Short mmCIF file of C-alpha atoms in Angstrom, two decimals:
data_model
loop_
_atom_site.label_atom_id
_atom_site.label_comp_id
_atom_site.label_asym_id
_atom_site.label_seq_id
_atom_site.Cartn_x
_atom_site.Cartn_y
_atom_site.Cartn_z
CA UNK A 1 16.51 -8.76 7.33
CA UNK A 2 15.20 -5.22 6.61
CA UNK A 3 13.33 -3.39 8.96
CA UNK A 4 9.62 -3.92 8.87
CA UNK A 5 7.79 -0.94 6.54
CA UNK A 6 5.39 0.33 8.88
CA UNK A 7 1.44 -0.71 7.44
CA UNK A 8 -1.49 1.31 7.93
CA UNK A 9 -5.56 -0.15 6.66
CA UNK A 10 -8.06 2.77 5.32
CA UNK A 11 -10.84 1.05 6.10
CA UNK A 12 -14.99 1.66 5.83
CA UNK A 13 -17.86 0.68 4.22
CA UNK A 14 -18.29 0.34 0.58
CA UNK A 15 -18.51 3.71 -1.16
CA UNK A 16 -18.21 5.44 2.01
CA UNK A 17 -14.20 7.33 0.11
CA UNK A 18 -11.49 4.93 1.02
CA UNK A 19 -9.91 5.69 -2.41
CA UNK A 20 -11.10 9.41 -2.10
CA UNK A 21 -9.20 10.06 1.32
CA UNK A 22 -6.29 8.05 -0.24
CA UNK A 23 -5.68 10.13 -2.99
CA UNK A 24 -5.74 13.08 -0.41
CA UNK A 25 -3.19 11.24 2.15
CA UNK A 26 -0.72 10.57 -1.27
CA UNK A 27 0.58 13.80 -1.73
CA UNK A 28 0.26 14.72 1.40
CA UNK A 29 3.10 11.90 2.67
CA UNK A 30 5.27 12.73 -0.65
CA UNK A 31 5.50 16.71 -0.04
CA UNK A 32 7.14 15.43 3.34
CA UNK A 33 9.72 13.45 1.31
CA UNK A 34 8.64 9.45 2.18
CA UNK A 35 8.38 6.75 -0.46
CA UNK A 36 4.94 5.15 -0.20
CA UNK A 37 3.05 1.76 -1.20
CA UNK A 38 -0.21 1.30 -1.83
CA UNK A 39 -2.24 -2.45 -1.59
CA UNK A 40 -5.99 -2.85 -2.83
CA UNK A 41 -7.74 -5.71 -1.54
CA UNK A 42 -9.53 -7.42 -4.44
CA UNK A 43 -12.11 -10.06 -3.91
CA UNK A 44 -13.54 -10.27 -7.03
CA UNK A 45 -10.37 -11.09 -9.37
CA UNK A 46 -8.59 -7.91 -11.10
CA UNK A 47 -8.20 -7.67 -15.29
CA UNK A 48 -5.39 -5.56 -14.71
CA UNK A 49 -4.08 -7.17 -18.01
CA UNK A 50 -5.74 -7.83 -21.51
CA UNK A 51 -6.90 -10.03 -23.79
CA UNK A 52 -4.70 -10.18 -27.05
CA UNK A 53 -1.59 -8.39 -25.32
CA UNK A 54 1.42 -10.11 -25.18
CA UNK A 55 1.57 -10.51 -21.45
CA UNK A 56 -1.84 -11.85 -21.48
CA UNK A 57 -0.93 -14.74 -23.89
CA UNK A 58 2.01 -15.65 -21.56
CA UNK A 59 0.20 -15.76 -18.94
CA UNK A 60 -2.85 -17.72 -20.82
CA UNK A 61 0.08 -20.16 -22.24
CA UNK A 62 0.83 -20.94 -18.75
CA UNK A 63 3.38 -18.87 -17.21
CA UNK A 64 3.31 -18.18 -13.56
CA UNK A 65 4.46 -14.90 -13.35
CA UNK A 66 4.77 -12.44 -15.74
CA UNK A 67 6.59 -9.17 -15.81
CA UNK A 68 6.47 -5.59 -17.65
CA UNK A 69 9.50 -3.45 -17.72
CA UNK A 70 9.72 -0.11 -19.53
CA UNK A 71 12.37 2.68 -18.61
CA UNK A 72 9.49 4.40 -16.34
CA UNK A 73 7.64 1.59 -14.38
CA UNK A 74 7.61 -2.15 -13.93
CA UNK A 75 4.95 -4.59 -13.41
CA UNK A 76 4.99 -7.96 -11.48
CA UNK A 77 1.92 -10.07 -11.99
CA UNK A 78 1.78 -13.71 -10.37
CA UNK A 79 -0.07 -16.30 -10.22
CA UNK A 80 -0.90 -17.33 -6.55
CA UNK A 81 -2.53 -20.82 -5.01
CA UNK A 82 -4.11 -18.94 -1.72
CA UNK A 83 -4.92 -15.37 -1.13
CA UNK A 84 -1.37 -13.69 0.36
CA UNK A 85 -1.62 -12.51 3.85
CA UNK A 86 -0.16 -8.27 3.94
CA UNK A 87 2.90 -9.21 5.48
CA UNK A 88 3.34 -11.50 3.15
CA UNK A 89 2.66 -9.06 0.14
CA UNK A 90 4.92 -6.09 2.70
CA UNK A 91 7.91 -9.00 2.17
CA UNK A 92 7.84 -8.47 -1.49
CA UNK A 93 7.65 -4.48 -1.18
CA UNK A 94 11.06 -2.50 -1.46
CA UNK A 95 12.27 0.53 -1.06
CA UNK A 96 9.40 3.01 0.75
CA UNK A 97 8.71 4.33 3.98
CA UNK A 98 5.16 3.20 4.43
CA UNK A 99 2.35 1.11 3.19
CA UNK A 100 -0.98 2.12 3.29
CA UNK A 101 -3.82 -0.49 2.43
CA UNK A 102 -7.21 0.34 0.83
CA UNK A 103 -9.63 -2.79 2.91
CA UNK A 104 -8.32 -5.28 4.86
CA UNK A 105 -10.91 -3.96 7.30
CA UNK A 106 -10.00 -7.97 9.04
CA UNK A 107 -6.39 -7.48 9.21
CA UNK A 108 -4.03 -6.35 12.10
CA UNK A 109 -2.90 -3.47 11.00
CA UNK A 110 -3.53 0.08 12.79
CA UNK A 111 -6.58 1.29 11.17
CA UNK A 112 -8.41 4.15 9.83
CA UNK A 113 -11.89 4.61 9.51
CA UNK A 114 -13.81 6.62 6.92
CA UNK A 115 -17.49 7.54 8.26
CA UNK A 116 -19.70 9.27 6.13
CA UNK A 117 -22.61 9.93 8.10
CA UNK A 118 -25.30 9.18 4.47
CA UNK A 119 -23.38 6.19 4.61
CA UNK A 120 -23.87 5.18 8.14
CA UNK A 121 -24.65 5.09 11.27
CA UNK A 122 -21.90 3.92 13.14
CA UNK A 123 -18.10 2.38 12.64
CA UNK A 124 -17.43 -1.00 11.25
CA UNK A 125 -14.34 -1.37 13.71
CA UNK A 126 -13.65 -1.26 17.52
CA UNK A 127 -11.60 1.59 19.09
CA UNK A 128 -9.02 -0.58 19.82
CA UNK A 129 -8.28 -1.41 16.31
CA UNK A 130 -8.43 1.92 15.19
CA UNK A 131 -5.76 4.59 15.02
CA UNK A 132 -7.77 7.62 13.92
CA UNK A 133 -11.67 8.25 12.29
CA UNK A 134 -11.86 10.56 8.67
CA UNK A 135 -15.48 11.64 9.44
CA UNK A 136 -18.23 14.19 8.13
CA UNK A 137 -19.77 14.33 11.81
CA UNK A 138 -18.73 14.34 15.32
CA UNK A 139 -18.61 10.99 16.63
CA UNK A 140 -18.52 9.86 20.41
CA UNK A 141 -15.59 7.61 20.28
CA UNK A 142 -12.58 8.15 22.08
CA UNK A 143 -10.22 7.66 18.80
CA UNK A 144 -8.51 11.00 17.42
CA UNK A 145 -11.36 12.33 14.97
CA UNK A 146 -10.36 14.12 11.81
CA UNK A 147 -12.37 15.94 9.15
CA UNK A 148 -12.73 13.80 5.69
CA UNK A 149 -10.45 16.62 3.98
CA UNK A 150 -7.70 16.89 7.01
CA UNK A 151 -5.14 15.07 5.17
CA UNK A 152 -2.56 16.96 7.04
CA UNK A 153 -3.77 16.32 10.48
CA UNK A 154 -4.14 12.47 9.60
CA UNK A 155 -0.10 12.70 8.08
CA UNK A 156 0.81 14.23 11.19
CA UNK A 157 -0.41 11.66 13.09
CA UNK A 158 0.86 8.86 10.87
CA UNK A 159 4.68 10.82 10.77
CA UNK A 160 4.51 11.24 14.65
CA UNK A 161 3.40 7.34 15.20
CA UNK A 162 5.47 5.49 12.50
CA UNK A 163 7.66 7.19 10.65
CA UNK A 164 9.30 10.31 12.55
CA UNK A 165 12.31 10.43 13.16
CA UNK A 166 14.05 7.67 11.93
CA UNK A 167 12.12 6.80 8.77
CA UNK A 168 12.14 10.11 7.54
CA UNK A 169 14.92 10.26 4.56
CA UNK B 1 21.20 -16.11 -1.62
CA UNK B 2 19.23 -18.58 -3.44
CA UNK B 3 20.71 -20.08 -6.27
CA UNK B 4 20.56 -17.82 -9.81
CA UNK B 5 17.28 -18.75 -11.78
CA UNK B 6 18.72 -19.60 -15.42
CA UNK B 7 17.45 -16.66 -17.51
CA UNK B 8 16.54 -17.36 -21.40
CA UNK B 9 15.89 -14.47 -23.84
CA UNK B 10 13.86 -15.29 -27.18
CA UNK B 11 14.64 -12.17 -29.74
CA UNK B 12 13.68 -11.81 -33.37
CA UNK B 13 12.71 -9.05 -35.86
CA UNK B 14 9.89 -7.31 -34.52
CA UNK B 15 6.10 -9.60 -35.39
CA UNK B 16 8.66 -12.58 -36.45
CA UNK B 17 6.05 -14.64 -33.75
CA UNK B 18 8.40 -14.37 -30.42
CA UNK B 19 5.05 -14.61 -28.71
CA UNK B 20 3.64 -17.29 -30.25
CA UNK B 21 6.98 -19.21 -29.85
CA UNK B 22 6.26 -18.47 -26.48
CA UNK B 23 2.97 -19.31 -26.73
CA UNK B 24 4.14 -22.86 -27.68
CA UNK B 25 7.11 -23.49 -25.36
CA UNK B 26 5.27 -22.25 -21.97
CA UNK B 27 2.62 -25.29 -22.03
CA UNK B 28 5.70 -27.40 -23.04
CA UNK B 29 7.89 -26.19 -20.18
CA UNK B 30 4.53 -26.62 -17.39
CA UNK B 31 3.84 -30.15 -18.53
CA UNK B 32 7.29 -31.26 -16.91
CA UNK B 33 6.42 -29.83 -14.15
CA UNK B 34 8.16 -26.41 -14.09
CA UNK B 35 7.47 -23.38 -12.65
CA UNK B 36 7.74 -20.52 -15.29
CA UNK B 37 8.02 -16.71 -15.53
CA UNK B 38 8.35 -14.57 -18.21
CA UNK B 39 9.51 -11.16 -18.99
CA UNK B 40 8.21 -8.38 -21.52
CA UNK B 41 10.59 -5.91 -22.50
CA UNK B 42 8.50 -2.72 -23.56
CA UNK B 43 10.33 0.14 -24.62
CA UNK B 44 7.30 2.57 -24.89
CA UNK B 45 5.18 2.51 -21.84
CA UNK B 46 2.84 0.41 -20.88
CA UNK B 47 -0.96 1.03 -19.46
CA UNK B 48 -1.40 -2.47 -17.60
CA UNK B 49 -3.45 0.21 -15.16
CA UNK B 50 -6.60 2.07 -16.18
CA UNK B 51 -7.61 5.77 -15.92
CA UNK B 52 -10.18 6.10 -13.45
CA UNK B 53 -9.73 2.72 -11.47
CA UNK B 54 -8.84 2.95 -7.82
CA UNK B 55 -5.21 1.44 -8.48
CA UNK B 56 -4.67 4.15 -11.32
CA UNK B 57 -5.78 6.51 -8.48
CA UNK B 58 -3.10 5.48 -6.12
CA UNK B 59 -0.29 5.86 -8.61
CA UNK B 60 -1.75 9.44 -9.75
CA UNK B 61 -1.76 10.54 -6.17
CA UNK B 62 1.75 9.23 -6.02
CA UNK B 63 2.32 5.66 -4.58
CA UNK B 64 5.70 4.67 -5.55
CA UNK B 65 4.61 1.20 -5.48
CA UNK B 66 0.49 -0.30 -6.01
CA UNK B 67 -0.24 -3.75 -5.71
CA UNK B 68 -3.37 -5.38 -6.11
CA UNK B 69 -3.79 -8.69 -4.74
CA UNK B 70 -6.49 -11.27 -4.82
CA UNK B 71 -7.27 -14.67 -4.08
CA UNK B 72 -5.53 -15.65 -7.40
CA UNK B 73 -3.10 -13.84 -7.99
CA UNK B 74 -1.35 -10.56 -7.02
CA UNK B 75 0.36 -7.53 -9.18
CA UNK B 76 2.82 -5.18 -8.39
CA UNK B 77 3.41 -1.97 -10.49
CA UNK B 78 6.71 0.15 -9.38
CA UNK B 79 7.62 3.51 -10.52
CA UNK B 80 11.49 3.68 -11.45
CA UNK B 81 13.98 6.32 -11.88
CA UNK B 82 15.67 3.89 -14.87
CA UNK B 83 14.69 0.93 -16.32
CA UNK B 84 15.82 -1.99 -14.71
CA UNK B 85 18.61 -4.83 -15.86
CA UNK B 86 17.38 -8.46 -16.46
CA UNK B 87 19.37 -9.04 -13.36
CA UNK B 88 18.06 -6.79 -11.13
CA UNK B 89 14.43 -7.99 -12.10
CA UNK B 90 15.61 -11.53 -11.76
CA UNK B 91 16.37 -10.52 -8.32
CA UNK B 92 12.41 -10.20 -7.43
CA UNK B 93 10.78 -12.98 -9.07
CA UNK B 94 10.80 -15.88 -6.75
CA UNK B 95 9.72 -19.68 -6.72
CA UNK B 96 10.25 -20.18 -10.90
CA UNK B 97 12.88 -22.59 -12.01
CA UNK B 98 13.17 -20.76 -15.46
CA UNK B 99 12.78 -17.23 -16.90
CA UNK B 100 12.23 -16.00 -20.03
CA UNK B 101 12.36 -12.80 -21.73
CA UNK B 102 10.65 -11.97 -25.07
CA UNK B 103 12.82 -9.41 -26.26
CA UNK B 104 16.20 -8.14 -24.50
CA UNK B 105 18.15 -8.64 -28.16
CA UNK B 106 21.10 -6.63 -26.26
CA UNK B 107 21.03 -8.54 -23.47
CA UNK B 108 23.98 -10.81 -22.18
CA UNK B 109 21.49 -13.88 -21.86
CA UNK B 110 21.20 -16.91 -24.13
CA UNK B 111 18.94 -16.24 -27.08
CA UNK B 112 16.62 -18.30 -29.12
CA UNK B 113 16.08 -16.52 -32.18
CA UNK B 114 13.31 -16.59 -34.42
CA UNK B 115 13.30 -16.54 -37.67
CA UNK B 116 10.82 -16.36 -40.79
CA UNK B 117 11.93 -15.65 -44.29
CA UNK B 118 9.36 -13.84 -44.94
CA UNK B 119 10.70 -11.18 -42.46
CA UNK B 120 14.11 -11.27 -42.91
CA UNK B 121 16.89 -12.83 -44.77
CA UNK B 122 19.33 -13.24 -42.12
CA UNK B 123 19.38 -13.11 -38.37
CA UNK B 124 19.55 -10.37 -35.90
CA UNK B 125 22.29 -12.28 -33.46
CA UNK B 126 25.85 -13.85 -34.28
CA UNK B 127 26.30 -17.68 -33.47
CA UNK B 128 27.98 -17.35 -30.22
CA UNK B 129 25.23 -15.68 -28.69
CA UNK B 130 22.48 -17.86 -29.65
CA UNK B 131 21.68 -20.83 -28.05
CA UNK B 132 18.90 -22.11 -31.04
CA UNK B 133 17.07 -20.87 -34.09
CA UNK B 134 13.27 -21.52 -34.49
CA UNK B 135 13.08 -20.82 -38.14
CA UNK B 136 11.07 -22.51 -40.94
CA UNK B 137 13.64 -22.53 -43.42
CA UNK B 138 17.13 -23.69 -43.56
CA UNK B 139 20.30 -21.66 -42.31
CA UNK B 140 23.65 -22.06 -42.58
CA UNK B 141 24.53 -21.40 -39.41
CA UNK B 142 26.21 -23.15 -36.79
CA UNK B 143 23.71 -23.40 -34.31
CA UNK B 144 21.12 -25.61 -33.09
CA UNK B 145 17.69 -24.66 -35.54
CA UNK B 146 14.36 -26.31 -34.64
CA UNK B 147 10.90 -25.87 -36.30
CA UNK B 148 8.51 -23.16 -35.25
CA UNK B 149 6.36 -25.84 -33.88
CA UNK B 150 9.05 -27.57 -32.51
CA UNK B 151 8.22 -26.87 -28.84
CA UNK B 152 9.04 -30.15 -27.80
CA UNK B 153 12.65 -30.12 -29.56
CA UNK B 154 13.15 -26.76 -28.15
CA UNK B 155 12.31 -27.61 -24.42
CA UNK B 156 14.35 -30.60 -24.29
CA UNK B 157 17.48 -28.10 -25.85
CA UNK B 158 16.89 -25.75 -22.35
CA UNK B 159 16.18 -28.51 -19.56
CA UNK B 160 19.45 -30.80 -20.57
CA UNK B 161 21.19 -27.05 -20.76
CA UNK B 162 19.33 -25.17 -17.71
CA UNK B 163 17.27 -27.08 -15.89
CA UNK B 164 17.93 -30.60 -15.50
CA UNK B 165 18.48 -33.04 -13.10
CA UNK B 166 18.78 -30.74 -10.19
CA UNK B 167 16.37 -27.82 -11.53
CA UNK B 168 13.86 -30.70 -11.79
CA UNK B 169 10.96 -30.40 -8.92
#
């Protein structure tokens, strides 16, 4: 068995710059050298593939999972009966240090919440669940609070909780 | 280890219909009860992912790995260094009895190949590496040839070889 890959949940309400704040913590955790995951909840039912292409007639024609594989990236798409829980989907996930999910504001995982304060008024999660707050305003919680463009400060903490010293390649 | 899940390339001259062969053996290959996946060799990139959609923003900020799940299915799209083997991408598809790959003409697997004459005059693979020709026109080759529309023909060919009795579910 491999070690377990360390999961983190960017949580908040809708619109409130779960994807925004990911796309700052990316980088951020690849300038330090880590291999990284990403998982988007999706409710609604992705078209991540197409009508009329290839892989969407195989999958159409009935297979249950279809792959992509070019010399730069492969793709994995299957068919599932019940929604997979994250550990679950981590299980299937090779190769990186950490995997950071946008929603799954009902999971286990340490979280962190984005607060916008246009947005709302207060935090959709308890302190307990929460490892850290990305927020526009000063909030009275007794979580570690960090601006909305501290992607640093947030890495730091992530490095110094689940991936420092050992994960680090 | 599980045991190796039999691995079945169809190849042909490129828009010889290896899709719609495919098209016509998946539904075949589901109705007894198999579980299927397929494989899509694409030598030029693919863009299952669109620009501006918060998966596409994951991999641009640099996730080494996005997945998308929902309650029907799930994808994974992986950045590699070099494109995989059909083995090593056989190594992370789980729960099919069967694979098959459209395309993979230089791969060590069995091939079906098709065939139109109105594409080509003779066929891209030597006898020993084919396992079948779906052609409509007669060859003189010493292989196994089946109609185009011969799904039927053409499944029973791969579950007496591949699948049968203990691949059965």
């Amino acid at each position: 068995m491999p070690n377990k890959i360390p999961i983190i949940s960017v949580v908040g309400k809708s619109d409130v710059g779960k994807t925004t704040l990911l796309t700052k913590l990316l980088p951020e955790i690849k300038r330090r050298g880590y291999r990284v995951a990403t998982i988007k909840h999706d409710t609604h039912g992705f078209d991540i593939d197409r009508p009329g292409k290839d892989t969407w007639r195989h999958a159409e024609a009935g297979a249950d999972v279809v792959v992509i594989s070019s010399p730069t990236k492969i793709a994995i798409i299957e068919k599932v009966e019940a929604e997979l829980s994250l550990d679950a989907i981590a299980e299937r996930i090779e190769n990186v240090d950490l995997i950071i999910t946008e929603g799954y504001k009902r999971g286990d995982k340490p979280k962190i919440e984005v607060h916008r304060a246009a947005v709302s008024s207060e935090l959709l999660c308890t302190p307990e669940e929460l490892l850290a707050v990305a927020t526009d305003e000063p909030l009275p919680v007794d979580v570690p609070c960090y601006d909305l463009d501290d992607a640093a400060g947030l890495v730091d903490l992530i490095e110094a909780r689940f991936l420092a010293p050992a994960g680090r390649k």
